[in-house]
Amino acid sequence: MDGGPVNVRDFERLAAERLEQGPFDYFAGGAGDEVTLRENDVAWGRWRLRPRVLRDLGAVSTATEVLGRPVELPVLVAPVAYQRMAHPEAEAGMAAAAAAAGTVMCLSTLSTTRPTEVAAAAPNGRHWFQLYPFRDEGVTRALMEEAIDAGFEAVVVTADAPPGGNRERDRRNRFTLPPQLGTPSLTAATGGEGALSIEETFALMNHSLTWEDIADLAGECDVPVFVKGILTAADAELAIAHGAAGVVVSNHGGRQLDRSVPTADALPEVVEAVAGRVPVLVDGGIRRGVDVATAIALGAAAVLVGRPVLWGLAAAGRQGVEEVLGMLREELELTLALCGCARPAELSHEHVRRASVTSVYSV
């Protein structure tokens, strides 16, 4: 690419050049007709910013707090499975880049790197663990304990899977994981020896998860528990009632239920229901610093990004991730300044409104 990438989407094009079709589509694809995948992106463009002017903006900072601790950037690294399939540096490189950016990395249950290795790669970083509960409670407990013992400070329970969504790109590609690609923590927890396929992994998960299970996990866990996959006020209320320390507005990146509501549309409803009792995070379709600013103005404490940092990893390992996070930081800092805000905490609902008419710039 002449001149190098200038925004996050450029990194997606670089990743497409470097990855084989099967792995690229596994990461890039959504469910069904991919309506939600596309609308996650488009929905942020249906909001407009209302800047304030003549503010003292001698110093603008992107720093804020998440779970009562500082982060330099309100953009967290979302859990993404099988990162070694994108680049040999895998989750260790991702964690090191997140730490360098001063933000949190959330490690997937389906990580190709163990939590202790991630912690060693970024000893000064902040790490959370995304959890798929399994039918065997001993497996679930072993996964949580390994992460917590490695210093991970929160558990993020995914509530919108299993079952897995209708991933038609994978079916067309007859995609299977490379035989040498393993998930070592999960293999150890299940007492297995070889790598598990995607189908074998989903078969082991708890398909009967309920809110009572969330309450049990939250009650037993020594660190805060978030529930990821919330799209309605009713489920946000239930999450808090069952012990969640925070919620993540998410539709799994459009990979589960196609035509589910875009996260930018669901966020205001959830924020209103939560009413400041716990942090609200959001993911899905965030590609610009202006998207981050919009989410925070709508009440999110921070956002998570998955595909953007994965494209950075695929393109250039840790350095690529750092560049992606750096781009989002620069864009957010500029957006804050142009909105008349010196820091993310100064953004509020007064800074945003829905576009009054359909615009060519919102598609």
Short mmCIF file of N, CA and C in Angstrom, two decimals, residues 163-266:
data_model
loop_
_atom_site.label_atom_id
_atom_site.label_comp_id
_atom_site.label_asym_id
_atom_site.label_seq_id
_atom_site.Cartn_x
_atom_site.Cartn_y
_atom_site.Cartn_z
N PRO A 163 -25.50 -21.64 20.95
CA PRO A 163 -24.83 -22.29 19.82
C PRO A 163 -24.11 -21.28 18.95
N GLY A 164 -23.29 -21.78 18.04
CA GLY A 164 -22.60 -20.92 17.11
C GLY A 164 -23.53 -20.44 16.01
N GLY A 165 -23.26 -19.24 15.49
CA GLY A 165 -24.10 -18.69 14.43
C GLY A 165 -23.88 -19.40 13.10
N ASN A 166 -24.72 -19.02 12.14
CA ASN A 166 -24.68 -19.60 10.79
C ASN A 166 -23.58 -18.90 9.99
N ARG A 167 -22.37 -19.40 10.08
CA ARG A 167 -21.21 -18.76 9.44
C ARG A 167 -21.03 -19.33 8.03
N GLU A 168 -21.70 -18.74 7.06
CA GLU A 168 -21.73 -19.32 5.72
C GLU A 168 -20.40 -19.18 4.98
N ARG A 169 -19.63 -18.15 5.31
CA ARG A 169 -18.31 -18.06 4.66
C ARG A 169 -17.49 -19.29 5.01
N ASP A 170 -17.52 -19.69 6.28
CA ASP A 170 -16.74 -20.86 6.70
C ASP A 170 -17.24 -22.12 5.99
N ARG A 171 -18.54 -22.23 5.80
CA ARG A 171 -19.07 -23.42 5.14
C ARG A 171 -18.67 -23.45 3.67
N ARG A 172 -18.71 -22.29 3.02
CA ARG A 172 -18.30 -22.25 1.61
C ARG A 172 -16.82 -22.58 1.46
N ASN A 173 -16.04 -22.10 2.39
CA ASN A 173 -14.59 -22.35 2.34
C ASN A 173 -14.21 -23.73 2.86
N ARG A 174 -15.19 -24.45 3.43
CA ARG A 174 -14.91 -25.72 4.11
C ARG A 174 -13.77 -25.52 5.11
N PHE A 175 -13.92 -24.44 5.86
CA PHE A 175 -12.85 -24.01 6.76
C PHE A 175 -12.73 -24.94 7.96
N THR A 176 -11.51 -25.31 8.25
CA THR A 176 -11.18 -26.00 9.50
C THR A 176 -9.92 -25.37 10.07
N LEU A 177 -9.75 -25.48 11.36
CA LEU A 177 -8.56 -24.94 11.99
C LEU A 177 -7.32 -25.71 11.53
N PRO A 178 -6.20 -25.03 11.37
CA PRO A 178 -4.96 -25.75 11.08
C PRO A 178 -4.71 -26.82 12.15
N PRO A 179 -4.27 -28.00 11.75
CA PRO A 179 -4.15 -29.11 12.71
C PRO A 179 -3.21 -28.83 13.86
N GLN A 180 -2.22 -27.97 13.66
CA GLN A 180 -1.27 -27.69 14.73
C GLN A 180 -1.74 -26.58 15.66
N LEU A 181 -2.89 -25.96 15.34
CA LEU A 181 -3.38 -24.83 16.13
C LEU A 181 -4.17 -25.35 17.33
N GLY A 182 -3.72 -25.07 18.53
CA GLY A 182 -4.39 -25.56 19.72
C GLY A 182 -4.83 -24.44 20.63
N THR A 183 -5.65 -24.81 21.60
CA THR A 183 -6.07 -23.90 22.67
C THR A 183 -5.59 -24.54 23.98
N PRO A 184 -4.34 -24.27 24.37
CA PRO A 184 -3.70 -25.06 25.41
C PRO A 184 -4.39 -25.03 26.77
N SER A 185 -4.94 -23.91 27.17
CA SER A 185 -5.62 -23.86 28.46
C SER A 185 -6.86 -24.73 28.45
N LEU A 186 -7.62 -24.65 27.35
CA LEU A 186 -8.83 -25.46 27.26
C LEU A 186 -8.49 -26.94 27.18
N THR A 187 -7.47 -27.29 26.41
CA THR A 187 -7.05 -28.69 26.33
C THR A 187 -6.65 -29.22 27.70
N ALA A 188 -5.90 -28.42 28.46
CA ALA A 188 -5.49 -28.85 29.80
C ALA A 188 -6.69 -28.98 30.72
N ALA A 189 -7.64 -28.04 30.64
CA ALA A 189 -8.80 -28.07 31.53
C ALA A 189 -9.69 -29.27 31.25
N THR A 190 -9.76 -29.68 29.97
CA THR A 190 -10.61 -30.82 29.63
C THR A 190 -9.88 -32.15 29.78
N GLY A 191 -8.58 -32.09 30.08
CA GLY A 191 -7.82 -33.32 30.24
C GLY A 191 -7.47 -33.99 28.94
N GLY A 192 -7.57 -33.26 27.83
CA GLY A 192 -7.26 -33.83 26.53
C GLY A 192 -5.79 -33.74 26.21
N GLU A 193 -5.45 -34.18 25.03
CA GLU A 193 -4.06 -34.13 24.57
C GLU A 193 -3.93 -33.35 23.26
N GLY A 194 -4.79 -33.63 22.29
CA GLY A 194 -4.68 -32.97 21.00
C GLY A 194 -5.52 -31.71 20.94
N ALA A 195 -5.38 -30.99 19.82
CA ALA A 195 -6.15 -29.76 19.60
C ALA A 195 -7.61 -30.10 19.35
N LEU A 196 -8.50 -29.24 19.83
CA LEU A 196 -9.93 -29.42 19.63
C LEU A 196 -10.38 -28.64 18.40
N SER A 197 -11.28 -29.21 17.63
CA SER A 197 -11.87 -28.48 16.51
C SER A 197 -12.90 -27.48 17.05
N ILE A 198 -13.34 -26.58 16.19
CA ILE A 198 -14.37 -25.62 16.59
C ILE A 198 -15.64 -26.36 16.99
N GLU A 199 -16.02 -27.37 16.22
CA GLU A 199 -17.24 -28.12 16.51
C GLU A 199 -17.13 -28.87 17.83
N GLU A 200 -15.98 -29.47 18.09
CA GLU A 200 -15.78 -30.18 19.36
C GLU A 200 -15.83 -29.22 20.53
N THR A 201 -15.26 -28.03 20.34
CA THR A 201 -15.25 -27.04 21.42
C THR A 201 -16.66 -26.60 21.76
N PHE A 202 -17.45 -26.25 20.74
CA PHE A 202 -18.82 -25.79 21.00
C PHE A 202 -19.67 -26.90 21.61
N ALA A 203 -19.38 -28.14 21.26
CA ALA A 203 -20.15 -29.25 21.84
C ALA A 203 -19.91 -29.39 23.33
N LEU A 204 -18.75 -28.96 23.80
CA LEU A 204 -18.43 -29.06 25.22
C LEU A 204 -19.01 -27.91 26.04
N MET A 205 -19.45 -26.85 25.37
CA MET A 205 -19.94 -25.68 26.10
C MET A 205 -21.32 -25.93 26.70
N ASN A 206 -21.66 -25.09 27.67
CA ASN A 206 -22.95 -25.19 28.35
C ASN A 206 -24.03 -24.54 27.50
N HIS A 207 -24.89 -25.36 26.90
CA HIS A 207 -25.97 -24.86 26.07
C HIS A 207 -27.21 -24.54 26.90
N SER A 208 -27.14 -24.71 28.19
CA SER A 208 -28.30 -24.48 29.07
C SER A 208 -28.01 -23.40 30.10
N LEU A 209 -27.15 -22.45 29.75
CA LEU A 209 -26.76 -21.40 30.68
C LEU A 209 -27.96 -20.53 31.04
N THR A 210 -28.09 -20.19 32.33
CA THR A 210 -29.18 -19.34 32.81
C THR A 210 -28.62 -18.21 33.67
N TRP A 211 -29.50 -17.31 34.05
CA TRP A 211 -29.09 -16.21 34.94
C TRP A 211 -28.64 -16.73 36.29
N GLU A 212 -29.19 -17.84 36.72
CA GLU A 212 -28.73 -18.43 37.99
C GLU A 212 -27.27 -18.87 37.89
N ASP A 213 -26.87 -19.34 36.72
CA ASP A 213 -25.46 -19.69 36.52
C ASP A 213 -24.57 -18.45 36.60
N ILE A 214 -25.05 -17.35 36.07
CA ILE A 214 -24.29 -16.10 36.17
C ILE A 214 -24.14 -15.70 37.63
N ALA A 215 -25.22 -15.82 38.39
CA ALA A 215 -25.16 -15.48 39.82
C ALA A 215 -24.16 -16.36 40.55
N ASP A 216 -24.15 -17.65 40.20
CA ASP A 216 -23.20 -18.57 40.85
C ASP A 216 -21.76 -18.19 40.49
N LEU A 217 -21.51 -17.89 39.22
CA LEU A 217 -20.16 -17.50 38.80
C LEU A 217 -19.72 -16.22 39.50
N ALA A 218 -20.61 -15.24 39.53
CA ALA A 218 -20.27 -13.97 40.17
C ALA A 218 -20.02 -14.14 41.66
N GLY A 219 -20.79 -15.04 42.28
CA GLY A 219 -20.63 -15.27 43.71
C GLY A 219 -19.35 -16.00 44.05
N GLU A 220 -18.90 -16.89 43.16
CA GLU A 220 -17.72 -17.70 43.42
C GLU A 220 -16.42 -17.01 43.00
N CYS A 221 -16.54 -16.07 42.05
CA CYS A 221 -15.35 -15.49 41.43
C CYS A 221 -14.73 -14.43 42.33
N ASP A 222 -13.40 -14.41 42.39
CA ASP A 222 -12.68 -13.44 43.22
C ASP A 222 -12.47 -12.10 42.53
N VAL A 223 -12.88 -11.98 41.28
CA VAL A 223 -12.72 -10.73 40.53
C VAL A 223 -14.08 -10.34 39.94
N PRO A 224 -14.24 -9.10 39.51
CA PRO A 224 -15.52 -8.69 38.92
C PRO A 224 -15.89 -9.51 37.70
N VAL A 225 -17.18 -9.74 37.53
CA VAL A 225 -17.70 -10.51 36.40
C VAL A 225 -18.58 -9.60 35.54
N PHE A 226 -18.24 -9.49 34.26
CA PHE A 226 -19.05 -8.78 33.28
C PHE A 226 -19.89 -9.81 32.52
N VAL A 227 -21.03 -9.36 32.00
CA VAL A 227 -21.82 -10.18 31.09
C VAL A 227 -21.79 -9.52 29.72
N LYS A 228 -21.34 -10.26 28.73
CA LYS A 228 -21.17 -9.76 27.36
C LYS A 228 -22.24 -10.38 26.46
N GLY A 229 -22.89 -9.51 25.68
CA GLY A 229 -23.94 -9.99 24.80
C GLY A 229 -25.28 -9.37 25.13
N ILE A 230 -25.27 -8.24 25.84
CA ILE A 230 -26.48 -7.56 26.27
C ILE A 230 -26.92 -6.59 25.18
N LEU A 231 -28.21 -6.66 24.80
CA LEU A 231 -28.76 -5.77 23.78
C LEU A 231 -30.08 -5.11 24.20
N THR A 232 -30.57 -5.44 25.39
CA THR A 232 -31.86 -4.90 25.83
C THR A 232 -31.77 -4.42 27.27
N ALA A 233 -32.68 -3.50 27.61
CA ALA A 233 -32.77 -3.00 28.98
C ALA A 233 -33.12 -4.14 29.94
N ALA A 234 -34.00 -5.04 29.51
CA ALA A 234 -34.44 -6.12 30.39
C ALA A 234 -33.26 -7.01 30.78
N ASP A 235 -32.42 -7.36 29.83
CA ASP A 235 -31.28 -8.22 30.16
C ASP A 235 -30.22 -7.47 30.96
N ALA A 236 -30.09 -6.18 30.73
CA ALA A 236 -29.17 -5.39 31.55
C ALA A 236 -29.61 -5.41 33.01
N GLU A 237 -30.90 -5.26 33.23
CA GLU A 237 -31.43 -5.32 34.60
C GLU A 237 -31.17 -6.68 35.23
N LEU A 238 -31.38 -7.74 34.46
CA LEU A 238 -31.16 -9.09 34.98
C LEU A 238 -29.69 -9.32 35.28
N ALA A 239 -28.82 -8.80 34.45
CA ALA A 239 -27.39 -8.97 34.70
C ALA A 239 -27.00 -8.36 36.04
N ILE A 240 -27.46 -7.15 36.30
CA ILE A 240 -27.13 -6.49 37.56
C ILE A 240 -27.76 -7.25 38.73
N ALA A 241 -29.01 -7.68 38.56
CA ALA A 241 -29.70 -8.40 39.63
C ALA A 241 -29.00 -9.70 39.99
N HIS A 242 -28.27 -10.27 39.04
CA HIS A 242 -27.58 -11.54 39.27
C HIS A 242 -26.08 -11.37 39.50
N GLY A 243 -25.67 -10.17 39.88
CA GLY A 243 -24.32 -9.99 40.38
C GLY A 243 -23.29 -9.48 39.41
N ALA A 244 -23.68 -9.11 38.18
CA ALA A 244 -22.70 -8.63 37.21
C ALA A 244 -22.12 -7.30 37.68
N ALA A 245 -20.81 -7.16 37.56
CA ALA A 245 -20.13 -5.91 37.90
C ALA A 245 -20.09 -4.95 36.72
N GLY A 246 -20.56 -5.40 35.56
CA GLY A 246 -20.61 -4.57 34.38
C GLY A 246 -21.25 -5.35 33.25
N VAL A 247 -21.65 -4.65 32.19
CA VAL A 247 -22.25 -5.30 31.03
C VAL A 247 -21.55 -4.81 29.77
N VAL A 248 -21.54 -5.68 28.77
CA VAL A 248 -20.98 -5.33 27.47
C VAL A 248 -22.09 -5.42 26.44
N VAL A 249 -22.44 -4.29 25.85
CA VAL A 249 -23.42 -4.26 24.77
C VAL A 249 -22.73 -4.84 23.54
N SER A 250 -23.23 -5.98 23.09
CA SER A 250 -22.53 -6.71 22.04
C SER A 250 -23.47 -7.66 21.34
N ASN A 251 -23.29 -7.82 20.04
CA ASN A 251 -23.97 -8.87 19.28
C ASN A 251 -22.95 -9.83 18.66
N HIS A 252 -21.81 -9.96 19.33
CA HIS A 252 -20.77 -10.91 18.91
C HIS A 252 -20.21 -10.52 17.54
N GLY A 253 -20.13 -9.22 17.28
CA GLY A 253 -19.58 -8.78 16.01
C GLY A 253 -20.39 -9.22 14.80
N GLY A 254 -21.71 -9.42 15.00
CA GLY A 254 -22.55 -9.88 13.90
C GLY A 254 -22.34 -11.32 13.52
N ARG A 255 -21.75 -12.11 14.42
CA ARG A 255 -21.39 -13.49 14.10
C ARG A 255 -22.39 -14.50 14.65
N GLN A 256 -23.41 -14.05 15.38
CA GLN A 256 -24.35 -14.98 16.00
C GLN A 256 -25.74 -14.88 15.36
N LEU A 257 -26.57 -13.97 15.85
CA LEU A 257 -27.94 -13.82 15.33
C LEU A 257 -27.96 -12.72 14.29
N ASP A 258 -28.09 -13.11 13.02
CA ASP A 258 -28.16 -12.07 12.00
C ASP A 258 -29.48 -11.32 12.12
N ARG A 259 -29.43 -10.03 11.81
CA ARG A 259 -30.52 -9.08 11.95
C ARG A 259 -30.81 -8.72 13.40
N SER A 260 -29.92 -9.08 14.31
CA SER A 260 -30.04 -8.54 15.66
C SER A 260 -29.68 -7.06 15.63
N VAL A 261 -30.12 -6.34 16.64
CA VAL A 261 -30.01 -4.89 16.65
C VAL A 261 -28.53 -4.47 16.67
N PRO A 262 -28.15 -3.45 15.89
CA PRO A 262 -26.77 -2.96 15.95
C PRO A 262 -26.47 -2.40 17.34
N THR A 263 -25.23 -2.53 17.76
CA THR A 263 -24.90 -2.13 19.12
C THR A 263 -25.02 -0.62 19.34
N ALA A 264 -24.77 0.18 18.31
CA ALA A 264 -24.94 1.63 18.45
C ALA A 264 -26.39 1.99 18.73
N ASP A 265 -27.34 1.18 18.24
CA ASP A 265 -28.76 1.42 18.50
C ASP A 265 -29.17 0.88 19.86
N ALA A 266 -28.55 -0.20 20.30
CA ALA A 266 -28.91 -0.80 21.59
C ALA A 266 -28.32 -0.04 22.77
#
